Structures are given as structure tokens and as C-alpha cells.
Short mmCIF file of C-alpha atoms in Angstrom, two decimals:
data_model
loop_
_atom_site.label_atom_id
_atom_site.label_comp_id
_atom_site.label_asym_id
_atom_site.label_seq_id
_atom_site.Cartn_x
_atom_site.Cartn_y
_atom_site.Cartn_z
CA MET A 52 0.00 0.00 0.00
CA ARG A 53 1.31 3.42 -0.98
CA GLY A 54 3.01 5.34 1.81
CA THR A 55 3.47 2.32 4.06
CA VAL A 56 6.49 0.19 4.92
CA ARG A 57 6.35 -3.55 5.56
CA VAL A 58 7.64 -4.56 8.98
CA PRO A 59 8.69 -8.23 9.08
CA GLY A 60 7.37 -9.13 12.51
CA GLY A 61 9.10 -11.29 15.05
CA GLU A 62 9.96 -11.52 18.73
CA PHE A 63 11.45 -8.67 20.76
CA ALA A 64 11.95 -7.37 24.29
CA MET A 65 9.08 -4.95 24.93
CA GLY A 66 9.66 -2.25 27.54
CA SER A 67 12.75 -1.18 29.46
CA ALA A 68 14.08 -1.63 32.98
CA ASP A 69 16.37 1.41 32.68
CA PHE A 70 13.99 4.38 32.61
CA PHE A 71 10.46 4.99 33.92
CA PRO A 72 8.36 2.57 36.02
CA GLU A 73 5.52 2.33 33.48
CA GLU A 74 7.94 0.72 30.99
CA ARG A 75 8.38 -2.31 33.25
CA PRO A 76 8.49 -5.22 33.44
CA VAL A 77 10.36 -6.09 30.26
CA ARG A 78 8.81 -9.09 28.53
CA ARG A 79 9.34 -11.03 25.32
CA VAL A 80 6.55 -10.39 22.80
CA TRP A 81 5.80 -11.65 19.28
CA VAL A 82 4.13 -9.60 16.55
CA ASP A 83 3.06 -10.80 13.12
CA PRO A 84 4.19 -8.94 9.97
CA PHE A 85 2.28 -5.75 9.14
CA ARG A 86 2.56 -2.52 7.17
CA ILE A 87 2.86 0.86 8.87
CA ASP A 88 2.81 4.44 7.62
CA ALA A 89 6.33 5.60 6.80
CA HIS A 90 5.72 8.79 8.78
CA PRO A 91 2.96 10.37 10.89
CA VAL A 92 -0.20 11.46 9.09
CA THR A 93 0.37 14.96 7.72
CA ASN A 94 -1.79 18.05 7.64
CA ALA A 95 -2.25 17.61 3.89
CA ALA A 96 -3.47 14.02 4.29
CA PHE A 97 -5.82 14.92 7.12
CA ARG A 98 -7.20 17.84 5.10
CA ARG A 99 -8.11 15.42 2.27
CA PHE A 100 -9.95 13.25 4.78
CA VAL A 101 -11.92 16.20 6.15
CA LYS A 102 -12.70 17.53 2.67
CA GLN A 103 -14.10 14.18 1.53
CA THR A 104 -16.04 13.33 4.68
CA GLY A 105 -16.91 16.63 6.37
CA TYR A 106 -15.51 15.23 9.61
CA VAL A 107 -15.42 17.57 12.62
CA THR A 108 -12.69 16.84 15.14
CA VAL A 109 -13.21 16.62 18.89
CA ALA A 110 -11.38 19.92 19.44
CA GLU A 111 -13.83 21.64 17.06
CA ARG A 112 -16.93 20.42 18.94
CA THR A 113 -18.49 22.20 21.88
CA PRO A 114 -17.91 20.07 25.00
CA ARG A 115 -21.04 18.59 26.57
CA ALA A 116 -21.95 19.59 30.12
CA GLU A 117 -22.67 15.97 31.06
CA ASP A 118 -19.09 15.02 30.13
CA TYR A 119 -17.58 17.84 32.21
CA PRO A 120 -19.96 18.34 35.15
CA GLU A 121 -17.46 20.39 37.14
CA ALA A 122 -16.94 22.95 34.37
CA GLU A 123 -18.61 26.36 34.40
CA PRO A 124 -21.02 26.82 31.46
CA GLU A 125 -18.94 29.66 30.05
CA ASP A 126 -15.91 27.36 29.93
CA LEU A 127 -17.62 24.78 27.70
CA VAL A 128 -16.18 26.07 24.44
CA ALA A 129 -14.43 24.23 21.64
CA GLY A 130 -10.66 24.30 21.90
CA ALA A 131 -7.54 22.36 22.78
CA LEU A 132 -4.28 22.43 24.74
CA VAL A 133 -1.48 24.68 23.49
CA PHE A 134 2.09 24.91 24.77
CA ARG A 135 3.49 28.26 25.87
CA PRO A 136 7.18 28.52 26.89
CA THR A 137 7.80 30.04 30.30
CA ALA A 138 9.92 33.15 30.83
CA GLY A 139 12.39 31.24 32.97
CA PRO A 140 12.90 28.09 35.07
CA VAL A 141 9.81 26.75 36.85
CA PRO A 142 9.09 23.62 38.94
CA LEU A 143 8.72 20.74 36.49
CA ASP A 144 5.73 19.26 38.35
CA ARG A 145 3.58 22.30 37.52
CA TRP A 146 2.49 21.52 33.95
CA ARG A 147 -0.17 24.22 33.98
CA ARG A 148 2.65 26.74 33.87
CA TRP A 149 3.26 25.87 30.22
CA TRP A 150 -0.03 24.37 29.01
CA ARG A 151 -3.15 26.44 28.27
CA TYR A 152 -6.61 25.42 27.13
CA VAL A 153 -7.09 27.74 24.16
CA PRO A 154 -10.59 28.28 22.70
CA GLY A 155 -10.48 27.92 18.93
CA ALA A 156 -7.37 25.75 18.83
CA SER A 157 -7.80 22.76 16.52
CA TRP A 158 -5.95 20.88 13.79
CA ARG A 159 -6.65 23.84 11.47
CA ARG A 160 -5.24 26.34 14.00
CA PRO A 161 -2.93 24.23 16.15
CA HIS A 162 -1.76 27.11 18.33
CA GLY A 163 -5.10 28.87 18.56
CA PRO A 164 -6.79 31.72 16.67
CA GLY A 165 -4.28 33.55 14.53
CA SER A 166 -2.21 30.44 13.80
CA THR A 167 -2.53 28.70 10.42
CA LEU A 168 -1.28 25.68 8.50
CA ASP A 169 0.39 27.83 5.86
CA GLY A 170 3.57 26.05 4.82
CA LEU A 171 2.83 23.10 7.10
CA ASP A 172 1.31 20.60 4.65
CA ARG A 173 4.16 18.12 5.20
CA HIS A 174 4.19 18.53 8.98
CA PRO A 175 2.38 16.01 11.20
CA VAL A 176 -1.24 16.89 11.90
CA THR A 177 -1.76 17.75 15.57
CA GLN A 178 -4.63 18.54 17.96
CA ILE A 179 -5.95 15.04 17.24
CA ALA A 180 -8.04 13.20 19.85
CA TYR A 181 -8.33 9.43 19.82
CA ALA A 182 -11.68 9.38 18.00
CA ASP A 183 -10.22 11.60 15.27
CA ALA A 184 -7.31 9.23 14.66
CA ALA A 185 -9.63 6.21 14.61
CA ALA A 186 -12.00 7.94 12.15
CA TYR A 187 -9.16 8.77 9.77
CA ALA A 188 -7.78 5.23 9.96
CA HIS A 189 -11.20 3.77 9.10
CA TRP A 190 -11.58 6.14 6.14
CA ALA A 191 -8.12 5.20 4.88
CA GLY A 192 -8.83 1.47 5.13
CA LYS A 193 -6.29 1.10 7.90
CA GLU A 194 -6.19 0.76 11.69
CA LEU A 195 -4.33 2.28 14.59
CA PRO A 196 -1.33 0.24 15.76
CA THR A 197 -1.22 -1.72 18.96
CA GLU A 198 1.42 -0.64 21.45
CA ALA A 199 3.44 -3.78 20.67
CA GLU A 200 3.30 -3.17 16.90
CA TRP A 201 4.29 0.46 17.35
CA GLU A 202 7.22 -0.33 19.61
CA PHE A 203 8.47 -3.17 17.39
CA ALA A 204 8.36 -0.86 14.37
CA ALA A 205 10.07 1.99 16.25
CA ARG A 206 12.99 -0.22 17.22
CA GLY A 207 13.84 -0.83 13.58
CA GLY A 208 15.38 -4.21 14.34
CA LEU A 209 17.50 -2.95 17.27
CA ASP A 210 16.15 -5.17 20.02
CA SER A 211 16.61 -3.64 23.50
CA ALA A 212 18.40 -0.50 22.26
CA ALA A 213 17.60 2.65 24.23
CA TYR A 214 16.79 4.74 21.14
CA ALA A 215 15.39 4.05 17.69
CA TRP A 216 18.93 4.47 16.30
CA GLY A 217 21.01 2.75 19.02
CA ASN A 218 22.21 3.45 22.54
CA GLU A 219 23.82 6.87 22.14
CA PRO A 220 21.48 9.88 22.37
CA GLU A 221 23.48 11.84 19.76
CA PRO A 222 25.84 9.55 17.84
CA THR A 223 28.83 11.53 16.51
CA GLY A 224 27.17 14.65 17.91
CA ARG A 225 24.25 14.43 15.49
CA ARG A 226 20.71 15.23 16.63
CA MET A 227 18.54 12.28 15.53
CA ALA A 228 14.99 13.49 16.20
CA ASN A 229 12.91 16.62 16.61
CA ILE A 230 13.14 16.99 20.38
CA TRP A 231 13.68 19.82 22.87
CA VAL A 232 17.36 20.57 23.34
CA GLY A 233 17.99 22.96 26.20
CA GLU A 234 16.29 23.52 29.53
CA PHE A 235 12.58 22.76 29.35
CA PRO A 236 10.23 24.66 29.36
CA TRP A 237 12.03 27.93 28.76
CA SER A 238 15.43 27.66 27.04
CA PHE A 239 15.34 26.07 23.58
CA GLN A 240 18.08 25.40 21.03
CA PRO A 241 16.61 24.96 17.51
CA GLY A 242 17.57 21.95 15.42
CA ARG A 243 17.18 21.05 11.76
CA GLY A 244 14.00 22.46 10.24
CA GLN A 245 12.96 24.27 13.41
CA GLY A 246 12.35 27.97 13.82
CA ARG A 247 13.08 30.11 16.85
CA ASN A 248 10.27 28.44 18.78
CA PRO A 249 9.73 24.71 19.35
CA GLY A 250 7.29 23.06 16.97
CA THR A 251 6.75 20.27 14.47
CA THR A 252 9.09 19.72 11.55
CA VAL A 253 8.55 18.34 8.05
CA VAL A 254 8.18 14.56 8.29
CA GLY A 255 11.40 12.84 7.33
CA SER A 256 13.64 15.73 8.40
CA TYR A 257 15.66 13.35 10.57
CA PRO A 258 17.22 9.98 9.66
CA PRO A 259 14.96 6.90 9.29
CA ASN A 260 15.33 3.88 11.53
CA GLY A 261 16.36 0.42 10.41
CA TYR A 262 12.97 -0.25 8.79
CA GLY A 263 12.99 3.02 6.87
CA LEU A 264 10.45 4.69 9.18
CA THR A 265 10.83 8.35 10.12
CA ASP A 266 9.69 10.33 13.15
CA MET A 267 9.00 7.23 15.23
CA THR A 268 10.38 9.23 18.15
CA GLY A 269 10.24 12.98 18.53
CA ASN A 270 8.13 15.39 16.47
CA VAL A 271 4.71 14.25 17.79
CA TRP A 272 3.32 11.73 20.24
CA GLU A 273 1.29 9.02 18.48
CA TRP A 274 -1.91 7.26 19.51
CA THR A 275 -2.11 3.49 19.80
CA VAL A 276 -5.22 1.36 20.20
CA ASP A 277 -4.19 -0.08 23.57
CA HIS A 278 -5.88 1.03 26.77
CA TYR A 279 -3.34 2.33 29.26
CA ARG A 280 -2.23 0.41 32.32
CA PRO A 281 0.49 1.85 34.59
CA GLU A 282 2.75 -1.13 33.93
CA HIS A 283 3.13 -3.94 31.42
CA PRO A 284 1.46 -7.27 32.23
CA ALA A 285 3.79 -9.70 34.00
CA SER A 286 5.66 -12.17 31.83
CA SER A 287 4.33 -15.68 31.36
CA CYS A 288 6.11 -18.82 30.30
CA CYS A 289 5.56 -18.03 26.62
CA SER A 290 5.92 -14.88 24.52
CA PRO A 291 2.42 -13.47 23.93
CA ARG A 292 1.53 -13.10 20.25
CA ASN A 293 0.12 -9.76 19.08
CA PRO A 294 -0.78 -8.60 22.60
CA ARG A 295 -3.15 -5.69 23.12
CA VAL A 296 -5.05 -4.23 26.05
CA ASP A 297 -8.72 -4.02 25.05
CA ALA A 298 -10.28 -2.74 28.27
CA PRO A 299 -9.69 0.29 30.51
CA GLU A 300 -8.05 -0.08 33.87
CA PRO A 301 -10.70 -1.26 36.37
CA ASP A 302 -11.85 0.82 39.31
CA THR A 303 -11.05 4.19 37.80
CA ASP A 304 -13.32 7.20 38.12
CA GLU A 305 -12.08 8.91 34.96
CA ARG A 306 -14.86 9.86 32.55
CA PHE A 307 -12.71 9.16 29.49
CA PRO A 308 -10.54 6.06 29.14
CA ARG A 309 -6.81 6.44 28.66
CA ARG A 310 -5.00 5.06 25.63
CA VAL A 311 -1.27 4.51 25.26
CA VAL A 312 0.62 7.16 23.33
CA LYS A 313 4.16 6.53 22.15
CA GLY A 314 7.24 8.24 20.82
CA GLY A 315 7.57 11.54 22.63
CA SER A 316 7.51 14.86 20.79
CA TYR A 317 9.28 18.11 20.08
CA LEU A 318 8.58 19.03 23.71
CA CYS A 319 10.49 16.08 25.17
CA ALA A 320 13.74 17.17 26.82
CA ALA A 321 16.45 15.26 28.62
CA ASN A 322 15.82 17.30 31.80
CA TYR A 323 12.07 16.66 31.80
CA CYS A 324 10.49 14.01 29.59
CA LEU A 325 13.17 11.77 28.03
CA ARG A 326 10.44 9.79 26.29
CA TYR A 327 11.77 10.00 22.75
CA ARG A 328 12.54 6.27 22.97
CA PRO A 329 10.71 3.17 21.61
CA SER A 330 9.91 1.75 25.07
CA ALA A 331 8.59 5.03 26.49
CA ARG A 332 4.85 5.28 27.00
CA GLN A 333 2.21 7.49 28.56
CA GLY A 334 -1.53 7.34 29.12
CA GLN A 335 -3.65 9.98 27.42
CA THR A 336 -7.39 10.43 27.92
CA GLU A 337 -9.31 9.86 24.69
CA ASP A 338 -10.75 13.39 24.64
CA THR A 339 -7.34 15.08 24.75
CA ALA A 340 -6.06 17.09 21.81
CA THR A 341 -2.74 18.94 22.04
CA CYS A 342 -0.32 20.74 19.74
CA HIS A 343 2.16 17.83 19.97
CA LEU A 344 -0.15 14.83 19.54
CA GLY A 345 -0.73 13.03 16.22
CA PHE A 346 -0.79 9.47 14.87
CA ARG A 347 0.08 7.00 12.13
CA CYS A 348 -1.76 3.90 10.87
CA VAL A 349 -1.11 0.24 10.11
CA VAL A 350 -2.38 -2.41 7.72
CA ARG A 351 -2.24 -5.93 9.06
CA ASP A 352 -1.38 -8.84 6.77
CA GLY A 353 -4.25 -11.19 6.03
#
């Protein structure tokens, strides 16, 4: 299929014991061969989908009072989360210092009213909630990847390596992904294809991994189909084949389930996130849309 790369499948070590607790325990997993988009879905591709279907994204819809009972009526306006750098160092456990809910922000205006997609056709689409990614995948005759498929593809054949390109964060001093270099969230050193401010870059601006896939880490976080659990299931005697988590974590009072997102983004920094690695994972509520969250799709053999 055009725009996709065939991944051979096989067994690999999923997760890592060297970084964050949610990446543990490491277990051997088997995935069957599949095809995956060579890069994240772009603004141009998503625009074609919207033009043909008339689809309205979650960020463009007015939130329902029954979904957000604690919100004031005047706050129930369409919008999404937008990053704003701080003026200087701040405590890194205070995420509201750099995130704002901005009315009018959406995939068309990823940083809010006044922003545009001019010149960004080949950048990853952002401000995409889970339902938006699933709707696009269905329209395209594809699916969203499982966490195991995504991680296997991101590794590019380098089983157990820390990064998609090996174990060194910057081999020979070369920046390998669109990430935050500097002190997050205030001091930023631009890389290839970046302007003065942090943001997405043209897909494929950085080297592909061993399977020929670009932007598997950095640039934008990517949705997977798996429901999020705070740790991987314990290993069994045999390597599970094509594992996926099909149900939300029990006994949670969250109104929206969390799905696993992978890959980190242009806002991941060594001093804060360090999740621009294949094993890294986070849980994101399905209604969330942000300026650093996108997706790619898969086609499964057979």
C-alpha cells in the first residue's frame, strides 16, 4: 500500500528496565508482519480526509456539560491544549505553567486563533483526539497500531536499544529526532528544520530507523489502540503473540478512558520528559487534543 512500509514481525523485548516505572516489566513479545505508515499522518493528508467526509474533530466540537460536570457553562467552548514557553525556570511538576486550554485551537489552527497551517502541509497533523485518529484510519482502510506493533516498528530491528537508532542519544554529535534541546520549558536550542520556537518539523527531516520509518520518536506523540495500564502485564512462560489491552483499567473514576501514546515529541527534553525512545509510553485520555499529539496507521497482513 502506498506510503506504508512492511515490517517483518518477530519476537522482541518490549519495555525497558532502565527508565520509567511504566515501561516495566520487560517481557518477550511476538508480533506478526504488518505494514505501517512511513511517517505520521500529515496536515495535507488529514485535510483530504476532512474535505471528503466533512468530519469535525473533537477539538472543534463544543464540549457537553454531562461530560464535564465540574466545568462552568462559560468554559464549555471548543478548543484544545497549546504549549506556551515560560519566561524562565519553573518547577517541572507544575504543567499548567506551560499548558493552556485555548478556545479555537484545533488541527486547522494548532496554536489557537491567529495560527494557520500555511507552509505546514508536510508537517504532522496535531490537535488530534483518539476518535479523530480512529476515524481517519477507518476512512483510509487502515487501523491504529497496537502498542506492541508500534514499539516493534520503532525499534527498527534494534532489540533492547535505548533509542530508535542505538544506545547513544546523539551519535557523533548528530541530533537524531525533533526533540527539545535545552532547559525545558524555557530555554530552547533549535535543530534542523525548526524555527526560533519549538514546533513540528517536516516529516522525514531526521534519519529513518532500520525499517525506513521516520519520526518514530520525537516530532509528535502518536496514539495506539491499547488502553493504558500503569505497567506492562507480567511475563508468562511463553511470549504473547500480538498482545493488546482491550479494556480500561478497572476501578477508575475517569470519565474518558486512557490510551497509550508513544514516541515523545518536540517538547520532550532530557531534563524533563526523556520519552523519545521506543519503550517510552504514557496514558492519554481519549478526549485530549494537544499541539504535539498526532498518529500514524497500520495495515495488518491477512
